[in-house]
Every structure is written in C-alpha cells, then in structure tokens.
mmCIF file of C-alpha atoms in Angstrom:
data_model
loop_
_atom_site.group_PDB
_atom_site.id
_atom_site.type_symbol
_atom_site.label_atom_id
_atom_site.label_comp_id
_atom_site.label_asym_id
_atom_site.label_seq_id
_atom_site.Cartn_x
_atom_site.Cartn_y
_atom_site.Cartn_z
ATOM 1 C CA MET A 1 -126.072 -42.129 207.610
ATOM 2 C CA GLY A 2 -122.534 -40.883 208.121
ATOM 3 C CA SER A 3 -119.127 -42.272 208.890
ATOM 4 C CA SER A 4 -118.416 -41.539 212.482
ATOM 5 C CA PRO A 5 -115.268 -39.445 213.514
ATOM 6 C CA GLU A 6 -113.533 -42.383 215.202
ATOM 7 C CA THR A 7 -114.168 -44.328 211.513
ATOM 8 C CA GLU A 8 -112.576 -41.963 209.416
ATOM 9 C CA HIS A 9 -109.851 -40.764 211.667
ATOM 10 C CA PRO A 10 -108.991 -43.292 212.893
ATOM 11 C CA VAL A 11 -104.997 -44.082 213.130
ATOM 12 C CA LYS A 12 -104.741 -42.447 217.103
ATOM 13 C CA ALA A 13 -102.214 -39.114 217.319
ATOM 14 C CA LEU A 14 -100.228 -36.935 219.472
ATOM 15 C CA GLY A 15 -99.167 -33.542 219.029
ATOM 16 C CA TYR A 16 -98.866 -29.995 220.070
ATOM 17 C CA ALA A 17 -101.857 -27.603 219.831
ATOM 18 C CA ALA A 18 -103.400 -23.969 220.147
ATOM 19 C CA ARG A 19 -106.762 -24.245 221.757
ATOM 20 C CA ASP A 20 -107.808 -20.173 221.280
ATOM 21 C CA SER A 21 -106.216 -16.179 220.239
ATOM 22 C CA SER A 22 -104.198 -16.810 223.184
ATOM 23 C CA GLY A 23 -101.652 -19.023 221.137
ATOM 24 C CA VAL A 24 -100.398 -21.464 223.765
ATOM 25 C CA LEU A 25 -99.830 -24.667 222.836
ATOM 26 C CA SER A 26 -100.333 -27.601 224.895
ATOM 27 C CA PRO A 27 -100.196 -31.424 223.896
ATOM 28 C CA ILE A 28 -103.467 -33.568 222.638
ATOM 29 C CA ASN A 29 -103.942 -36.433 221.636
ATOM 30 C CA PHE A 30 -105.895 -36.885 218.217
ATOM 31 C CA SER A 31 -106.746 -39.038 215.377
ATOM 32 C CA ARG A 32 -106.234 -38.554 211.287
ATOM 33 C CA ARG A 33 -107.438 -41.224 208.708
ATOM 34 C CA GLU A 34 -106.746 -44.115 207.569
ATOM 35 C CA THR A 35 -103.977 -45.141 205.338
ATOM 36 C CA GLY A 36 -105.429 -44.689 202.150
ATOM 37 C CA ASP A 37 -104.260 -46.043 198.274
ATOM 38 C CA GLU A 38 -103.193 -42.918 197.321
ATOM 39 C CA ASP A 39 -102.053 -41.842 200.638
ATOM 40 C CA VAL A 40 -98.289 -41.682 202.234
ATOM 41 C CA ARG A 41 -98.087 -41.947 205.813
ATOM 42 C CA PHE A 42 -95.171 -40.690 208.100
ATOM 43 C CA LYS A 43 -93.089 -40.165 210.982
ATOM 44 C CA VAL A 44 -91.658 -36.366 211.634
ATOM 45 C CA LEU A 45 -88.165 -35.795 212.600
ATOM 46 C CA TYR A 46 -88.594 -32.462 212.526
ATOM 47 C CA CYS A 47 -90.772 -29.878 211.770
ATOM 48 C CA GLY A 48 -89.921 -25.742 211.326
ATOM 49 C CA VAL A 49 -91.372 -22.740 212.937
ATOM 50 C CA CYS A 50 -92.946 -20.300 211.028
ATOM 51 C CA HIS A 51 -93.218 -17.142 212.077
ATOM 52 C CA SER A 52 -96.683 -18.117 210.205
ATOM 53 C CA ASP A 53 -97.105 -19.975 212.979
ATOM 54 C CA LEU A 54 -97.506 -17.369 215.726
ATOM 55 C CA HIS A 55 -100.212 -15.779 213.196
ATOM 56 C CA SER A 56 -101.915 -18.582 213.016
ATOM 57 C CA VAL A 57 -101.754 -19.800 216.968
ATOM 58 C CA LYS A 58 -103.669 -15.962 217.858
ATOM 59 C CA ASN A 59 -105.974 -15.425 214.946
ATOM 60 C CA ASP A 60 -103.474 -12.316 213.736
ATOM 61 C CA TRP A 61 -105.503 -12.910 210.219
ATOM 62 C CA LEU A 62 -109.863 -13.843 212.209
ATOM 63 C CA ASN A 63 -109.253 -16.993 209.960
ATOM 64 C CA ALA A 64 -108.527 -19.709 212.943
ATOM 65 C CA LYS A 65 -110.338 -22.323 213.835
ATOM 66 C CA TYR A 66 -108.910 -24.145 216.901
ATOM 67 C CA PRO A 67 -107.574 -26.047 218.275
ATOM 68 C CA MET A 68 -105.467 -25.841 215.689
ATOM 69 C CA ILE A 69 -101.914 -27.324 215.268
ATOM 70 C CA PRO A 70 -99.396 -25.738 213.661
ATOM 71 C CA GLY A 71 -96.471 -26.845 211.237
ATOM 72 C CA HIS A 72 -95.834 -27.217 207.325
ATOM 73 C CA GLU A 73 -92.490 -27.248 207.569
ATOM 74 C CA ILE A 74 -92.456 -30.690 208.280
ATOM 75 C CA VAL A 75 -89.748 -33.000 207.305
ATOM 76 C CA GLY A 76 -89.770 -37.291 207.959
ATOM 77 C CA VAL A 77 -89.345 -40.944 207.082
ATOM 78 C CA VAL A 78 -91.781 -42.846 205.556
ATOM 79 C CA THR A 79 -93.805 -45.711 207.846
ATOM 80 C CA GLU A 80 -96.315 -46.544 204.741
ATOM 81 C CA VAL A 81 -97.646 -46.688 201.557
ATOM 82 C CA GLY A 82 -100.842 -47.285 199.606
ATOM 83 C CA SER A 83 -101.637 -49.335 197.233
ATOM 84 C CA LYS A 84 -100.966 -47.458 194.608
ATOM 85 C CA VAL A 85 -98.178 -44.681 195.606
ATOM 86 C CA LYS A 86 -95.385 -44.380 192.991
ATOM 87 C CA LYS A 87 -93.404 -41.924 194.195
ATOM 88 C CA VAL A 88 -91.705 -43.363 197.587
ATOM 89 C CA LYS A 89 -91.560 -46.394 199.696
ATOM 90 C CA VAL A 90 -91.612 -47.191 203.099
ATOM 91 C CA GLY A 91 -87.781 -45.389 204.475
ATOM 92 C CA ASP A 92 -87.354 -42.768 202.299
ATOM 93 C CA LYS A 93 -86.958 -39.502 203.560
ATOM 94 C CA VAL A 94 -89.598 -36.454 202.333
ATOM 95 C CA GLY A 95 -91.301 -33.553 203.525
ATOM 96 C CA VAL A 96 -94.280 -32.218 203.332
ATOM 97 C CA GLY A 97 -93.976 -28.403 202.888
ATOM 98 C CA CYS A 98 -97.636 -25.213 202.880
ATOM 99 C CA MET A 99 -100.600 -27.685 201.065
ATOM 100 C CA VAL A 100 -101.513 -30.648 201.325
ATOM 101 C CA GLY A 101 -104.467 -31.185 198.945
ATOM 102 C CA SER A 102 -105.960 -28.732 195.843
ATOM 103 C CA CYS A 103 -108.484 -29.417 192.963
ATOM 104 C CA ARG A 104 -105.923 -31.149 190.730
ATOM 105 C CA SER A 105 -107.227 -29.950 187.690
ATOM 106 C CA CYS A 106 -107.629 -25.576 187.359
ATOM 107 C CA ASP A 107 -105.636 -23.482 185.325
ATOM 108 C CA GLN A 108 -104.217 -22.802 188.240
ATOM 109 C CA CYS A 109 -103.001 -26.097 189.062
ATOM 110 C CA ASP A 110 -101.940 -27.580 185.280
ATOM 111 C CA ALA A 111 -99.405 -25.067 185.785
ATOM 112 C CA ASP A 112 -98.437 -25.514 189.056
ATOM 113 C CA GLN A 113 -99.478 -23.370 190.863
ATOM 114 C CA GLU A 114 -101.632 -24.610 192.845
ATOM 115 C CA GLN A 115 -100.955 -22.239 196.210
ATOM 116 C CA TYR A 116 -103.793 -19.687 193.876
ATOM 117 C CA CYS A 117 -106.242 -23.616 193.597
ATOM 118 C CA SER A 118 -108.902 -21.231 194.843
ATOM 119 C CA ASN A 119 -109.744 -25.778 196.266
ATOM 120 C CA LEU A 120 -105.992 -25.833 198.229
ATOM 121 C CA VAL A 121 -106.459 -27.019 200.767
ATOM 122 C CA GLN A 122 -102.485 -26.298 203.617
ATOM 123 C CA THR A 123 -101.662 -28.212 205.938
ATOM 124 C CA TYR A 124 -103.542 -27.232 208.268
ATOM 125 C CA ASN A 125 -106.117 -24.094 209.567
ATOM 126 C CA SER A 126 -107.428 -24.110 206.065
ATOM 127 C CA HIS A 127 -110.763 -23.149 204.770
ATOM 128 C CA ALA A 128 -111.950 -26.011 201.999
ATOM 129 C CA ASP A 129 -110.739 -28.469 205.234
ATOM 130 C CA VAL A 130 -109.825 -29.115 209.217
ATOM 131 C CA THR A 131 -106.351 -30.116 208.713
ATOM 132 C CA TYR A 132 -103.870 -30.122 211.604
ATOM 133 C CA GLY A 133 -100.017 -29.909 210.717
ATOM 134 C CA GLY A 134 -95.902 -31.243 211.831
ATOM 135 C CA TYR A 135 -96.436 -30.354 215.451
ATOM 136 C CA SER A 136 -97.256 -34.144 215.839
ATOM 137 C CA ASP A 137 -95.884 -37.588 216.076
ATOM 138 C CA HIS A 138 -96.895 -38.688 212.039
ATOM 139 C CA MET A 139 -98.332 -36.496 209.395
ATOM 140 C CA VAL A 140 -101.041 -38.860 205.762
ATOM 141 C CA CYS A 141 -100.737 -36.517 202.889
ATOM 142 C CA ASN A 142 -102.095 -37.852 199.141
ATOM 143 C CA GLU A 143 -98.605 -38.397 196.604
ATOM 144 C CA HIS A 144 -98.406 -36.104 194.909
ATOM 145 C CA PHE A 145 -98.656 -33.670 197.837
ATOM 146 C CA ILE A 146 -95.123 -35.006 199.096
ATOM 147 C CA ILE A 147 -91.480 -34.003 198.490
ATOM 148 C CA SER A 148 -89.036 -36.619 198.120
ATOM 149 C CA TRP A 149 -86.049 -35.587 200.512
ATOM 150 C CA PRO A 150 -81.785 -35.670 198.631
ATOM 151 C CA GLU A 151 -79.989 -38.516 200.994
ATOM 152 C CA ASN A 152 -77.014 -34.698 201.127
ATOM 153 C CA LEU A 153 -79.740 -32.823 202.680
ATOM 154 C CA PRO A 154 -79.795 -32.307 206.505
ATOM 155 C CA LEU A 155 -83.370 -33.055 207.451
ATOM 156 C CA ASP A 156 -83.349 -30.421 210.261
ATOM 157 C CA GLY A 157 -81.944 -27.744 207.632
ATOM 158 C CA GLY A 158 -84.336 -27.961 204.988
ATOM 159 C CA ALA A 159 -86.812 -28.377 207.299
ATOM 160 C CA PRO A 160 -87.584 -24.707 206.792
ATOM 161 C CA LEU A 161 -87.201 -24.623 203.172
ATOM 162 C CA LEU A 162 -90.083 -26.000 203.050
ATOM 163 C CA CYS A 163 -91.872 -22.665 203.334
ATOM 164 C CA ALA A 164 -89.428 -19.939 203.437
ATOM 165 C CA GLY A 165 -87.477 -21.452 200.569
ATOM 166 C CA ILE A 166 -89.581 -21.593 197.853
ATOM 167 C CA THR A 167 -90.814 -18.549 199.438
ATOM 168 C CA VAL A 168 -88.549 -16.586 197.784
ATOM 169 C CA TYR A 169 -86.938 -19.237 195.313
ATOM 170 C CA SER A 170 -90.644 -18.680 193.682
ATOM 171 C CA PRO A 171 -90.336 -15.535 192.091
ATOM 172 C CA MET A 172 -87.132 -15.192 192.149
ATOM 173 C CA ARG A 173 -87.809 -17.530 189.014
ATOM 174 C CA TYR A 174 -91.066 -16.780 187.920
ATOM 175 C CA TYR A 175 -89.724 -12.540 187.903
ATOM 176 C CA GLY A 176 -86.935 -13.885 186.396
ATOM 177 C CA LEU A 177 -84.112 -12.404 189.182
ATOM 178 C CA ASP A 178 -82.180 -15.678 188.468
ATOM 179 C CA LYS A 179 -79.948 -14.081 186.177
ATOM 180 C CA PRO A 180 -76.633 -14.708 186.608
ATOM 181 C CA GLY A 181 -74.534 -10.134 186.679
ATOM 182 C CA MET A 182 -77.963 -9.164 187.857
ATOM 183 C CA HIS A 183 -78.356 -6.689 191.258
ATOM 184 C CA VAL A 184 -80.833 -7.689 193.333
ATOM 185 C CA GLY A 185 -81.585 -5.916 196.766
ATOM 186 C CA VAL A 186 -83.185 -8.232 200.032
ATOM 187 C CA VAL A 187 -85.153 -6.742 202.338
ATOM 188 C CA GLY A 188 -85.073 -7.762 205.832
ATOM 189 C CA LEU A 189 -82.027 -10.486 207.090
ATOM 190 C CA GLY A 190 -85.019 -13.086 209.214
ATOM 191 C CA GLY A 191 -85.506 -16.443 208.173
ATOM 192 C CA LEU A 192 -86.852 -15.353 204.751
ATOM 193 C CA GLY A 193 -83.865 -12.771 203.482
ATOM 194 C CA HIS A 194 -81.232 -15.377 205.351
ATOM 195 C CA VAL A 195 -82.254 -18.101 202.549
ATOM 196 C CA GLY A 196 -82.754 -15.925 199.618
ATOM 197 C CA VAL A 197 -79.055 -14.923 200.070
ATOM 198 C CA MET A 198 -77.633 -18.571 199.161
ATOM 199 C CA PHE A 199 -80.378 -18.318 196.875
ATOM 200 C CA LEU A 200 -79.484 -15.715 195.086
ATOM 201 C CA LYS A 201 -75.498 -16.804 195.281
ATOM 202 C CA ALA A 202 -75.946 -19.323 193.958
ATOM 203 C CA PHE A 203 -77.450 -18.013 191.388
ATOM 204 C CA GLY A 204 -75.268 -15.796 190.433
ATOM 205 C CA VAL A 205 -76.424 -12.586 190.906
ATOM 206 C CA LYS A 206 -74.771 -9.766 192.726
ATOM 207 C CA VAL A 207 -76.673 -9.261 195.781
ATOM 208 C CA THR A 208 -77.172 -6.305 198.384
ATOM 209 C CA VAL A 209 -79.068 -7.028 201.913
ATOM 210 C CA ILE A 210 -81.183 -3.745 202.888
ATOM 211 C CA SER A 211 -82.218 -4.280 206.563
ATOM 212 C CA THR A 212 -83.122 -1.275 209.038
ATOM 213 C CA ASN A 213 -80.025 -3.072 211.771
ATOM 214 C CA PRO A 214 -76.956 -2.562 211.097
ATOM 215 C CA ASN A 215 -75.118 -4.860 213.193
ATOM 216 C CA LYS A 216 -76.870 -7.669 210.686
ATOM 217 C CA LYS A 217 -74.496 -6.281 208.424
ATOM 218 C CA GLU A 218 -71.366 -8.718 209.033
ATOM 219 C CA GLU A 219 -73.831 -11.969 209.147
ATOM 220 C CA ALA A 220 -74.681 -10.749 205.253
ATOM 221 C CA VAL A 221 -71.463 -9.965 203.274
ATOM 222 C CA GLY A 222 -68.684 -11.543 206.415
ATOM 223 C CA LYS A 223 -71.133 -15.591 207.358
ATOM 224 C CA LEU A 224 -73.929 -15.562 203.666
ATOM 225 C CA GLY A 225 -71.968 -13.464 200.906
ATOM 226 C CA ALA A 226 -73.790 -10.152 200.332
ATOM 227 C CA ASP A 227 -71.882 -8.425 198.508
ATOM 228 C CA SER A 228 -72.916 -5.335 200.277
ATOM 229 C CA PHE A 229 -75.099 -4.351 202.700
ATOM 230 C CA LEU A 230 -77.066 -0.435 202.706
ATOM 231 C CA VAL A 231 -78.400 0.131 205.625
ATOM 232 C CA SER A 232 -82.614 0.930 204.609
ATOM 233 C CA ARG A 233 -82.523 4.246 207.884
ATOM 234 C CA ASP A 234 -79.306 5.567 206.702
ATOM 235 C CA GLN A 235 -79.728 8.427 203.649
ATOM 236 C CA GLN A 236 -76.146 9.060 202.590
ATOM 237 C CA GLN A 237 -75.836 4.557 201.836
ATOM 238 C CA MET A 238 -79.253 4.686 200.475
ATOM 239 C CA GLN A 239 -78.996 8.012 197.303
ATOM 240 C CA ALA A 240 -75.758 6.843 196.332
ATOM 241 C CA ALA A 241 -77.829 3.690 195.174
ATOM 242 C CA VAL A 242 -80.515 4.575 193.714
ATOM 243 C CA GLY A 243 -81.806 3.557 190.334
ATOM 244 C CA THR A 244 -78.787 0.136 190.541
ATOM 245 C CA MET A 245 -80.913 -2.376 191.393
ATOM 246 C CA ASP A 246 -82.813 -5.091 188.286
ATOM 247 C CA GLY A 247 -84.732 -6.823 191.087
ATOM 248 C CA ILE A 248 -85.617 -7.042 194.931
ATOM 249 C CA ILE A 249 -87.089 -8.922 197.759
ATOM 250 C CA ASP A 250 -88.911 -7.914 200.255
ATOM 251 C CA THR A 251 -89.157 -10.659 202.840
ATOM 252 C CA VAL A 252 -90.445 -7.858 205.955
ATOM 253 C CA SER A 253 -93.659 -8.181 207.018
ATOM 254 C CA ALA A 254 -93.890 -5.729 209.571
ATOM 255 C CA ASP A 255 -94.702 -2.363 207.806
ATOM 256 C CA HIS A 256 -92.956 0.049 206.612
ATOM 257 C CA PRO A 257 -92.330 2.501 203.514
ATOM 258 C CA LEU A 258 -91.591 0.927 199.065
ATOM 259 C CA THR A 259 -90.889 4.556 198.050
ATOM 260 C CA PRO A 260 -87.645 4.346 199.411
ATOM 261 C CA LEU A 261 -87.295 0.426 198.139
ATOM 262 C CA ILE A 262 -89.105 1.536 194.431
ATOM 263 C CA SER A 263 -86.538 4.467 194.166
ATOM 264 C CA LEU A 264 -84.008 1.636 194.475
ATOM 265 C CA LEU A 265 -84.417 -0.079 191.388
ATOM 266 C CA LYS A 266 -83.358 0.902 188.117
ATOM 267 C CA PRO A 267 -85.579 1.272 184.358
ATOM 268 C CA ASN A 268 -88.248 -1.939 184.067
ATOM 269 C CA GLY A 269 -86.731 -3.029 187.989
ATOM 270 C CA LYS A 270 -89.226 -5.530 189.962
ATOM 271 C CA LEU A 271 -89.904 -5.156 193.437
ATOM 272 C CA VAL A 272 -92.129 -8.920 194.599
ATOM 273 C CA LEU A 273 -93.262 -8.381 198.460
ATOM 274 C CA VAL A 274 -93.864 -12.167 199.737
ATOM 275 C CA GLY A 275 -93.847 -10.516 203.818
ATOM 276 C CA ALA A 276 -97.330 -9.920 204.848
ATOM 277 C CA PRO A 277 -97.604 -7.120 206.899
ATOM 278 C CA THR A 278 -100.661 -6.735 208.890
ATOM 279 C CA LYS A 279 -100.740 -3.111 207.805
ATOM 280 C CA PRO A 280 -102.114 -2.175 204.061
ATOM 281 C CA HIS A 281 -98.927 -0.560 202.135
ATOM 282 C CA GLU A 282 -98.894 3.346 200.489
ATOM 283 C CA LEU A 283 -98.394 2.883 197.210
ATOM 284 C CA PRO A 284 -97.337 5.432 195.203
ATOM 285 C CA ALA A 285 -97.761 5.143 191.579
ATOM 286 C CA PHE A 286 -95.341 8.989 189.812
ATOM 287 C CA PRO A 287 -92.182 7.018 190.771
ATOM 288 C CA LEU A 288 -93.167 3.540 189.534
ATOM 289 C CA LEU A 289 -94.199 5.785 186.033
ATOM 290 C CA PHE A 290 -90.756 6.847 185.233
ATOM 291 C CA GLY A 291 -89.022 4.370 185.176
ATOM 292 C CA ARG A 292 -91.598 1.485 184.401
ATOM 293 C CA LYS A 293 -91.026 0.080 187.405
ATOM 294 C CA LEU A 294 -93.372 -2.849 189.115
ATOM 295 C CA VAL A 295 -94.395 -4.276 192.271
ATOM 296 C CA GLY A 296 -95.410 -7.659 192.314
ATOM 297 C CA GLY A 297 -96.009 -10.511 195.306
ATOM 298 C CA SER A 298 -95.585 -13.944 195.380
ATOM 299 C CA LEU A 299 -97.344 -16.627 197.286
ATOM 300 C CA ILE A 300 -94.841 -20.530 198.220
ATOM 301 C CA GLY A 301 -94.948 -22.231 195.067
ATOM 302 C CA GLY A 302 -96.038 -25.193 194.009
ATOM 303 C CA ILE A 303 -95.381 -28.976 194.358
ATOM 304 C CA LYS A 304 -93.254 -29.336 191.362
ATOM 305 C CA GLU A 305 -90.740 -26.287 192.200
ATOM 306 C CA THR A 306 -91.238 -26.843 195.555
ATOM 307 C CA GLN A 307 -88.841 -30.467 194.497
ATOM 308 C CA GLU A 308 -87.368 -28.687 191.620
ATOM 309 C CA MET A 309 -85.867 -25.903 194.771
ATOM 310 C CA ILE A 310 -85.006 -28.317 196.717
ATOM 311 C CA ASP A 311 -83.215 -30.542 194.788
ATOM 312 C CA PHE A 312 -81.547 -27.038 193.852
ATOM 313 C CA ALA A 313 -81.186 -26.789 197.786
ATOM 314 C CA ALA A 314 -79.319 -30.463 198.339
ATOM 315 C CA LYS A 315 -76.804 -29.557 194.789
ATOM 316 C CA HIS A 316 -75.437 -25.633 196.417
ATOM 317 C CA LYS A 317 -75.514 -26.721 200.213
ATOM 318 C CA ILE A 318 -78.249 -24.290 200.890
ATOM 319 C CA THR A 319 -79.888 -24.741 204.352
ATOM 320 C CA ALA A 320 -80.828 -21.812 207.057
ATOM 321 C CA ALA A 321 -79.245 -21.850 209.785
ATOM 322 C CA ILE A 322 -81.671 -22.768 212.784
ATOM 323 C CA GLU A 323 -82.142 -23.915 216.257
ATOM 324 C CA LEU A 324 -83.075 -26.272 217.237
ATOM 325 C CA ILE A 325 -85.532 -27.100 219.854
ATOM 326 C CA PRO A 326 -87.556 -29.821 221.705
ATOM 327 C CA ILE A 327 -91.593 -30.043 222.063
ATOM 328 C CA ASP A 328 -92.155 -28.622 224.850
ATOM 329 C CA TYR A 329 -90.204 -25.130 224.889
ATOM 330 C CA ILE A 330 -92.455 -24.135 221.526
ATOM 331 C CA ASN A 331 -94.024 -21.525 223.819
ATOM 332 C CA THR A 332 -91.009 -19.306 224.438
ATOM 333 C CA ALA A 333 -89.248 -19.868 220.830
ATOM 334 C CA MET A 334 -93.279 -18.334 220.277
ATOM 335 C CA GLU A 335 -92.667 -16.081 222.440
ATOM 336 C CA ARG A 336 -88.982 -14.938 221.562
ATOM 337 C CA LEU A 337 -89.691 -14.963 218.226
ATOM 338 C CA GLN A 338 -92.546 -12.671 218.235
ATOM 339 C CA LYS A 339 -89.520 -10.181 219.747
ATOM 340 C CA SER A 340 -87.572 -11.368 216.690
ATOM 341 C CA ASP A 341 -84.781 -13.207 218.610
ATOM 342 C CA VAL A 342 -84.126 -16.225 216.765
ATOM 343 C CA ARG A 343 -81.368 -16.615 214.443
ATOM 344 C CA TYR A 344 -82.774 -17.820 212.180
ATOM 345 C CA ARG A 345 -85.566 -20.069 212.676
ATOM 346 C CA PHE A 346 -86.622 -22.363 214.945
ATOM 347 C CA VAL A 347 -86.839 -25.914 213.809
ATOM 348 C CA ILE A 348 -88.280 -29.286 216.891
ATOM 349 C CA ASP A 349 -87.022 -32.037 217.929
ATOM 350 C CA VAL A 350 -90.435 -33.674 217.187
ATOM 351 C CA ALA A 351 -89.053 -37.479 217.432
ATOM 352 C CA ASN A 352 -87.278 -37.227 220.932
ATOM 353 C CA THR A 353 -89.107 -34.879 222.517
ATOM 354 C CA LEU A 354 -92.299 -35.172 222.332
ATOM 355 C CA LYS A 355 -93.791 -38.031 223.907
ATOM 356 C CA SER A 356 -97.291 -39.883 225.152
ATOM 357 C CA THR A 357 -98.371 -37.962 228.757
#
C-alpha cells in the first residue's frame, strides 16, 4: 500500500496560491517533504515576480495545475541540510531558480543544459510532478539545484537574476555575443532587457537598446549605460542602423515583426529570441538568405552556468531594478504587471510579510 500524502510530505508550510484561471492568489496551508540525505531546506527571504508567473496562474499556456504556488526567483537562508550535502551549510544564503529536478544523466544534463532535459522538473507547475514555488515560507530541494549566494550580492535585487539574469546571460555566452567590441542590440527595456544591458556592458560590448517607447531613452543611455537607443517605430532611425549589429537579444513577449530587426544585423549576425509571444512569429526567408543570418532561441540556463552568472553579477555589481512589495500586494502587482507598470521587477518581501493566519 502506498504512503499517504501526510507521510510523504509531513512538513507544514504556508504560501500564496492561485486556485483557478482567474489567477487570484490567496493564502494556503500546504506541506513539503522531509529533508532527504541530499536535500537542502531554506527559509525564503525574497521571491521575484516573473511575467511567466502571470501567464501561469492565468493558464495562458494551457498547462496549469491548481492549486498553484508560483515563484522561481527565490533566495533565502539554509535551515537544514541532509547528511550527504556538501555544497552548503546551515546559515548560508542560497538561491533556487526555474528548476528543481532533472534526470541528471542524459546528454543535455551532462552538458549543463538541464533546462532542455525531457525529465525537467520546474520549480512550480511542473509537467513531471506537482511542485510548489517560492511564494511560500520555505523550500526544500536537492542540493544540485541550489545556487550558492555571494556575500556581496544583495538578496532582494539579486533574486530576479535567477530567471531574468540567466535568460539573457546564457544566450550571450552560447551565441558568442559576449566579446568586447561587438555591437549587440537589446529589444525591449523591461525585466529582461534592463539586466541584459548591464551584462553586455560588463562584457565590454557596445549596446543599442531598441524600443517602441522613446521615453525610455534616458533610462537606457543615462542610467543603464547603453551606447545608443533606437525607436523601432521611427523608420529613419531604423534605416540608419541597417547592417550595424553583430547580434540582437529580443526580450519582448508581445507580438512584433522580426523583419526590421533582422535588417539591423551584419552578415552572419544572430537574432536570439528569449521572449515568448503567445502568437507565432512570421519569419521571412530572404532576409536570412542574403547575409547568412540566424534566428535562434534560448531558455534559461543550466545550474553550473547559473552559478557562473550569479558570481559574474556579484563581481560586476549587477542587480535588477526592483520594487519591493508585501505578499498581500501580489494581486495588485499582477494587475500592474499585466499593464507593464513596474520598473522593472517586483520582488516579494516574503520573510517579513507572509504571516500565518
């Protein structure tokens, strides 16, 4: 006879969950598993609010499992470790990003590309298992998926890097857009785009921000250090920039044409998509053929690369621009996120505002 849920998951926990596709979140009592030999348990201090959290709670991708406790930009302090854990100890600061499980033996896992493992276990709402995320008072996961946190990296401003940061860092490295002196465009100046600019500048790359909103020029150039700014709706500006970029990181999740972006690339240039519009892009062939240009994609990064990214961010003092919120503000934050009314990432102050009711 199988074990009961109380036996398999005996540790009481508190969080905020969506119960249906309305996406409304409210307090929930639930439970997590005991700390296994290779597990790390930690108290959640902060959790970033990603746009994918909004898509997930509303079942926009038609894969939701309810009740759903979102959150995959999670940082906290270790409270318990299993007998075989070597990576961290009680009292250490740690992070957990978008995944808490994989087969750890396939070609993808062996190459530190676990995000493409067919047995990937997402931090919440996983196809493979019912998992609960960081809008909660504590987490437990295998030590392999724990990110060690540098002492000089702020926990609140650093939390969004566990998704937004690795989402832009990984394609920069994989597609070779991290070389000093290159010219790389960043499409969109939101949660992904603003950290993308900072990583590229730290690599020594010339950066042009491409946006539909001319009012973001001062932020892009004056505060984030971009070298130039293009208004994508200004045909004169776009025409002047044709054939000038080695690569482009496209962070936009709204529907938008790719042809004008492809025209900005030099021969052999690369357009990399990291945003996920709900409608398919139209991809013309001729602009790719005449210039041997590539359109690629990228999804977060492996655990080793995520640790590399966090250490790089600490070295170069890269953190997200955040608005710190109490957890009972989360439904208002989701409404504002839907309207892009945040600069640039909400982060929940979990430890100080999630209280037992």
